[in-house]
mmCIF file of C-alpha atoms in Angstrom:
data_model
loop_
_atom_site.group_PDB
_atom_site.id
_atom_site.type_symbol
_atom_site.label_atom_id
_atom_site.label_comp_id
_atom_site.label_asym_id
_atom_site.label_seq_id
_atom_site.Cartn_x
_atom_site.Cartn_y
_atom_site.Cartn_z
ATOM 1 C CA UNK U 1144 -27.066 5.611 0.812
ATOM 2 C CA UNK U 1145 -27.789 7.169 -2.356
ATOM 3 C CA UNK U 1146 -27.499 5.731 -5.977
ATOM 4 C CA UNK U 1147 -24.793 8.363 -6.663
ATOM 5 C CA UNK U 1148 -22.718 7.461 -3.686
ATOM 6 C CA UNK U 1149 -22.705 3.879 -3.990
ATOM 7 C CA UNK U 1150 -21.807 4.448 -7.812
ATOM 8 C CA UNK U 1151 -18.582 6.347 -6.952
ATOM 9 C CA UNK U 1152 -17.312 3.824 -4.784
ATOM 10 C CA UNK U 1153 -14.154 2.059 -6.297
ATOM 11 C CA UNK U 1154 -15.368 -1.302 -6.659
ATOM 12 C CA UNK U 1155 -18.584 -0.272 -8.715
ATOM 13 C CA UNK U 1156 -16.011 2.165 -10.999
ATOM 14 C CA UNK U 1157 -14.026 -0.827 -11.678
ATOM 15 C CA UNK U 1158 -16.923 -2.728 -12.786
ATOM 16 C CA UNK U 1159 -18.289 -0.382 -14.573
ATOM 17 C CA UNK U 1160 -14.950 -0.319 -16.455
ATOM 18 C CA UNK U 1161 -15.481 -3.779 -17.387
ATOM 19 C CA UNK U 1162 -19.049 -3.290 -19.076
ATOM 20 C CA UNK U 1163 -17.417 -0.036 -21.054
ATOM 21 C CA UNK U 1164 -14.683 -2.653 -22.079
ATOM 22 C CA UNK U 1165 -17.311 -4.398 -24.204
ATOM 23 C CA UNK U 1166 -17.248 -1.710 -27.262
ATOM 24 C CA UNK U 1167 -13.601 -1.686 -27.331
ATOM 25 C CA UNK U 1168 -13.777 -5.524 -27.710
ATOM 26 C CA UNK U 1169 -16.128 -5.077 -30.622
ATOM 27 C CA UNK U 1170 -13.874 -2.726 -32.217
ATOM 28 C CA UNK U 1171 -10.900 -4.980 -31.900
ATOM 29 C CA UNK U 1172 -12.798 -7.699 -33.323
ATOM 30 C CA UNK U 1173 -13.873 -6.026 -36.626
ATOM 31 C CA UNK U 1174 -10.376 -4.953 -36.995
ATOM 32 C CA UNK U 1175 -9.179 -8.355 -36.920
ATOM 33 C CA UNK U 1176 -6.977 -7.241 -34.162
ATOM 34 C CA UNK U 1177 -6.757 -10.629 -32.222
ATOM 35 C CA UNK U 1178 -3.948 -9.892 -29.985
ATOM 36 C CA UNK U 1179 -5.477 -6.761 -28.825
ATOM 37 C CA UNK U 1180 -8.900 -8.088 -28.216
ATOM 38 C CA UNK U 1181 -7.247 -10.977 -26.313
ATOM 39 C CA UNK U 1182 -5.664 -8.474 -23.843
ATOM 40 C CA UNK U 1183 -8.475 -6.100 -23.584
ATOM 41 C CA UNK U 1184 -10.364 -9.667 -22.848
ATOM 42 C CA UNK U 1185 -7.726 -10.515 -20.221
ATOM 43 C CA UNK U 1186 -7.689 -6.974 -18.711
ATOM 44 C CA UNK U 1187 -11.790 -7.208 -18.606
ATOM 45 C CA UNK U 1188 -10.954 -10.506 -16.298
ATOM 46 C CA UNK U 1189 -8.415 -8.653 -14.126
ATOM 47 C CA UNK U 1190 -11.112 -6.224 -13.347
ATOM 48 C CA UNK U 1191 -13.409 -8.908 -12.089
ATOM 49 C CA UNK U 1192 -10.926 -9.958 -9.736
ATOM 50 C CA UNK U 1193 -10.194 -6.297 -8.593
ATOM 51 C CA UNK U 1194 -13.569 -5.253 -8.051
ATOM 52 C CA UNK U 1195 -14.681 -8.021 -5.575
ATOM 53 C CA UNK U 1196 -11.272 -7.441 -3.813
ATOM 54 C CA UNK U 1197 -11.674 -3.717 -3.139
ATOM 55 C CA UNK U 1198 -15.199 -4.622 -2.197
ATOM 56 C CA UNK U 1199 -13.984 -7.183 0.498
ATOM 57 C CA UNK U 1200 -11.052 -5.566 1.750
ATOM 58 C CA UNK U 1201 -12.683 -1.697 2.109
ATOM 59 C CA UNK U 1202 -15.907 -3.078 3.278
ATOM 60 C CA UNK U 1203 -17.551 -1.663 0.416
ATOM 61 C CA UNK U 1204 -19.975 -4.653 -0.603
ATOM 62 C CA UNK U 1205 -23.351 -2.918 -1.659
ATOM 63 C CA UNK U 1206 -26.449 -4.540 -3.652
ATOM 64 C CA UNK U 1207 -25.674 -2.008 -6.499
ATOM 65 C CA UNK U 1208 -21.879 -3.407 -6.821
ATOM 66 C CA UNK U 1209 -23.337 -7.002 -6.738
ATOM 67 C CA UNK U 1210 -25.576 -6.080 -9.577
ATOM 68 C CA UNK U 1211 -23.000 -4.261 -11.610
ATOM 69 C CA UNK U 1212 -20.403 -7.305 -11.253
ATOM 70 C CA UNK U 1213 -23.392 -9.295 -12.501
ATOM 71 C CA UNK U 1214 -24.112 -7.113 -15.320
ATOM 72 C CA UNK U 1215 -20.516 -6.845 -16.281
ATOM 73 C CA UNK U 1216 -20.152 -10.385 -16.291
ATOM 74 C CA UNK U 1217 -23.185 -10.672 -18.292
ATOM 75 C CA UNK U 1218 -21.803 -7.846 -20.932
ATOM 76 C CA UNK U 1219 -18.487 -9.466 -21.235
ATOM 77 C CA UNK U 1220 -19.663 -13.100 -21.806
ATOM 78 C CA UNK U 1221 -22.170 -12.092 -24.512
ATOM 79 C CA UNK U 1222 -19.306 -9.938 -26.183
ATOM 80 C CA UNK U 1223 -17.008 -12.988 -25.904
ATOM 81 C CA UNK U 1224 -19.474 -15.113 -27.879
ATOM 82 C CA UNK U 1225 -20.299 -12.697 -30.512
ATOM 83 C CA UNK U 1226 -16.511 -11.631 -30.947
ATOM 84 C CA UNK U 1227 -15.448 -15.523 -31.289
ATOM 85 C CA UNK U 1228 -18.157 -15.668 -34.334
ATOM 86 C CA UNK U 1229 -16.322 -12.196 -35.931
ATOM 87 C CA UNK U 1230 -12.662 -13.449 -35.086
ATOM 88 C CA UNK U 1231 -12.250 -17.085 -35.343
ATOM 89 C CA UNK U 1232 -15.542 -18.479 -37.090
ATOM 90 C CA UNK U 1233 -13.758 -21.914 -38.059
ATOM 91 C CA UNK U 1234 -12.775 -22.596 -34.010
ATOM 92 C CA UNK U 1235 -16.078 -21.320 -32.814
ATOM 93 C CA UNK U 1236 -17.987 -23.974 -35.271
ATOM 94 C CA UNK U 1237 -15.851 -26.530 -34.352
ATOM 95 C CA UNK U 1238 -16.270 -25.800 -30.702
ATOM 96 C CA UNK U 1239 -20.170 -24.854 -30.783
ATOM 97 C CA UNK U 1240 -21.719 -27.464 -28.429
ATOM 98 C CA UNK U 1241 -19.285 -26.436 -25.679
ATOM 99 C CA UNK U 1242 -19.742 -22.587 -26.506
ATOM 100 C CA UNK U 1243 -23.731 -23.250 -26.337
ATOM 101 C CA UNK U 1244 -23.215 -24.820 -22.842
ATOM 102 C CA UNK U 1245 -21.350 -21.847 -21.479
ATOM 103 C CA UNK U 1246 -23.284 -19.146 -23.165
ATOM 104 C CA UNK U 1247 -26.422 -20.902 -21.675
ATOM 105 C CA UNK U 1248 -25.150 -21.531 -18.383
ATOM 106 C CA UNK U 1249 -25.036 -17.738 -18.042
ATOM 107 C CA UNK U 1250 -27.876 -16.795 -20.058
ATOM 108 C CA UNK U 1251 -30.580 -19.224 -18.205
ATOM 109 C CA UNK U 1252 -29.880 -18.441 -14.645
ATOM 110 C CA UNK U 1253 -30.170 -14.689 -15.776
ATOM 111 C CA UNK U 1254 -33.516 -15.430 -17.101
ATOM 112 C CA UNK U 1255 -34.872 -17.289 -14.303
ATOM 113 C CA UNK U 1256 -33.823 -14.762 -12.188
ATOM 114 C CA UNK U 1257 -35.446 -11.776 -14.341
ATOM 115 C CA UNK U 1258 -38.596 -14.115 -14.389
ATOM 116 C CA UNK U 1259 -39.005 -14.636 -10.690
ATOM 117 C CA UNK U 1260 -37.468 -11.352 -9.162
ATOM 118 C CA UNK U 1261 -37.761 -8.867 -12.008
ATOM 119 C CA UNK U 1262 -34.143 -8.093 -11.899
ATOM 120 C CA UNK U 1263 -30.336 -9.887 -12.704
ATOM 121 C CA UNK U 1264 -29.384 -11.792 -9.718
ATOM 122 C CA UNK U 1265 -25.905 -11.218 -8.079
ATOM 123 C CA UNK U 1266 -25.039 -14.361 -6.085
ATOM 124 C CA UNK U 1267 -21.199 -14.648 -6.816
ATOM 125 C CA UNK U 1268 -21.398 -18.252 -5.779
ATOM 126 C CA UNK U 1269 -18.055 -19.813 -5.403
ATOM 127 C CA UNK U 1270 -18.850 -22.310 -8.523
ATOM 128 C CA UNK U 1271 -19.496 -19.187 -10.670
ATOM 129 C CA UNK U 1272 -16.209 -17.886 -9.594
ATOM 130 C CA UNK U 1273 -14.079 -21.201 -10.326
ATOM 131 C CA UNK U 1274 -16.334 -21.227 -13.715
ATOM 132 C CA UNK U 1275 -15.558 -17.678 -14.745
ATOM 133 C CA UNK U 1276 -12.013 -18.244 -14.219
ATOM 134 C CA UNK U 1277 -11.779 -21.406 -16.168
ATOM 135 C CA UNK U 1278 -13.833 -20.092 -18.796
ATOM 136 C CA UNK U 1279 -11.320 -17.225 -19.355
ATOM 137 C CA UNK U 1280 -8.200 -19.691 -19.151
ATOM 138 C CA UNK U 1281 -10.229 -21.849 -21.553
ATOM 139 C CA UNK U 1282 -11.059 -19.209 -24.266
ATOM 140 C CA UNK U 1283 -7.541 -18.014 -24.342
ATOM 141 C CA UNK U 1284 -6.289 -21.338 -24.564
ATOM 142 C CA UNK U 1285 -8.615 -22.171 -27.221
ATOM 143 C CA UNK U 1286 -8.348 -18.837 -29.721
ATOM 144 C CA UNK U 1287 -4.586 -18.474 -29.361
ATOM 145 C CA UNK U 1288 -4.314 -22.167 -30.096
ATOM 146 C CA UNK U 1289 -2.734 -23.498 -27.398
ATOM 147 C CA UNK U 1290 -5.264 -26.232 -26.336
ATOM 148 C CA UNK U 1291 -8.890 -27.153 -26.708
ATOM 149 C CA UNK U 1292 -9.357 -29.156 -23.474
ATOM 150 C CA UNK U 1293 -9.300 -26.514 -21.183
ATOM 151 C CA UNK U 1294 -12.587 -24.995 -22.785
ATOM 152 C CA UNK U 1295 -14.230 -28.554 -22.565
ATOM 153 C CA UNK U 1296 -13.529 -28.345 -18.818
ATOM 154 C CA UNK U 1297 -14.641 -24.765 -18.593
ATOM 155 C CA UNK U 1298 -17.979 -25.840 -20.365
ATOM 156 C CA UNK U 1299 -18.933 -28.452 -17.612
ATOM 157 C CA UNK U 1300 -17.777 -26.193 -14.641
ATOM 158 C CA UNK U 1301 -20.275 -23.590 -16.012
ATOM 159 C CA UNK U 1302 -23.024 -26.157 -16.415
ATOM 160 C CA UNK U 1303 -22.531 -26.915 -13.074
ATOM 161 C CA UNK U 1304 -22.456 -23.377 -11.773
ATOM 162 C CA UNK U 1305 -25.297 -22.365 -13.588
ATOM 163 C CA UNK U 1306 -27.354 -25.034 -12.383
ATOM 164 C CA UNK U 1307 -26.530 -24.238 -8.791
ATOM 165 C CA UNK U 1308 -27.789 -20.565 -9.524
ATOM 166 C CA UNK U 1309 -30.739 -21.678 -10.970
ATOM 167 C CA UNK U 1310 -31.560 -23.889 -7.734
ATOM 168 C CA UNK U 1311 -30.845 -21.055 -5.747
ATOM 169 C CA UNK U 1312 -33.067 -18.712 -7.433
ATOM 170 C CA UNK U 1313 -36.122 -21.220 -7.104
ATOM 171 C CA UNK U 1314 -35.449 -21.712 -3.315
ATOM 172 C CA UNK U 1315 -35.098 -18.135 -2.331
ATOM 173 C CA UNK U 1316 -38.139 -16.412 -1.035
ATOM 174 C CA UNK U 1317 -36.966 -13.208 -2.050
ATOM 175 C CA UNK U 1318 -33.946 -11.488 -3.984
ATOM 176 C CA UNK U 1319 -30.453 -11.586 -2.240
ATOM 177 C CA UNK U 1320 -27.005 -10.624 -3.617
ATOM 178 C CA UNK U 1321 -23.830 -12.495 -2.546
ATOM 179 C CA UNK U 1322 -25.548 -16.073 -1.554
ATOM 180 C CA UNK U 1323 -22.184 -18.053 -2.165
ATOM 181 C CA UNK U 1324 -23.916 -21.459 -2.282
ATOM 182 C CA UNK U 1325 -26.813 -23.551 -2.661
ATOM 183 C CA UNK U 1326 -26.168 -24.550 0.906
ATOM 184 C CA UNK U 1327 -26.329 -20.741 1.937
ATOM 185 C CA UNK U 1328 -29.481 -20.279 0.028
ATOM 186 C CA UNK U 1329 -31.022 -23.216 1.642
ATOM 187 C CA UNK U 1330 -30.129 -21.917 5.280
ATOM 188 C CA UNK U 1331 -31.811 -18.341 4.150
ATOM 189 C CA UNK U 1332 -34.908 -20.281 3.192
ATOM 190 C CA UNK U 1333 -34.837 -22.410 6.354
ATOM 191 C CA UNK U 1334 -34.518 -19.357 8.679
ATOM 192 C CA UNK U 1335 -37.233 -17.233 6.682
ATOM 193 C CA UNK U 1336 -39.428 -20.568 7.045
ATOM 194 C CA UNK U 1337 -38.879 -20.519 10.968
ATOM 195 C CA UNK U 1338 -39.721 -16.772 11.256
ATOM 196 C CA UNK U 1339 -42.781 -17.223 9.520
ATOM 197 C CA UNK U 1340 -43.999 -20.166 11.999
ATOM 198 C CA UNK U 1341 -42.986 -17.753 14.706
#
């Protein structure tokens, strides 16, 4: 199937919307529109759930979709970090350690994937899904001045998820999408090794 045909599948369009929300988030941040920013951020998180649901429900899972989803996550998380400095510099400085852990947990696996495979990976592991959800909850709780502990918990979960993604990249013989866990990657490597022996 061609790039154009894949691009216009519903899940891929939803992932593209998430990427296009990033400039809007910057507009809200520079205008000091905190609640509009948080609302748009929550909507971007909603699109992250919807694109995966649509892809599975209607059997529209494609490598392009997996990569678009990863690019969307990368874009939104980078934007969240930059906009937090713009809107809430004092809170961000106070929680800088946990912020750095979350950011590096998403940037480092992406960098390792780029170095090994020449592209952003799109594993969509279960631990990343949990980490993404917890980060959205923690981010909103922190900046809506509800509580800081969900953000701390999210940073720990992100480190676990990022470490698993790096390990998956190290053991996979070639770039793959939708590798749900380190165990699944290990089975892929084992099958590849068995085939080479035969």
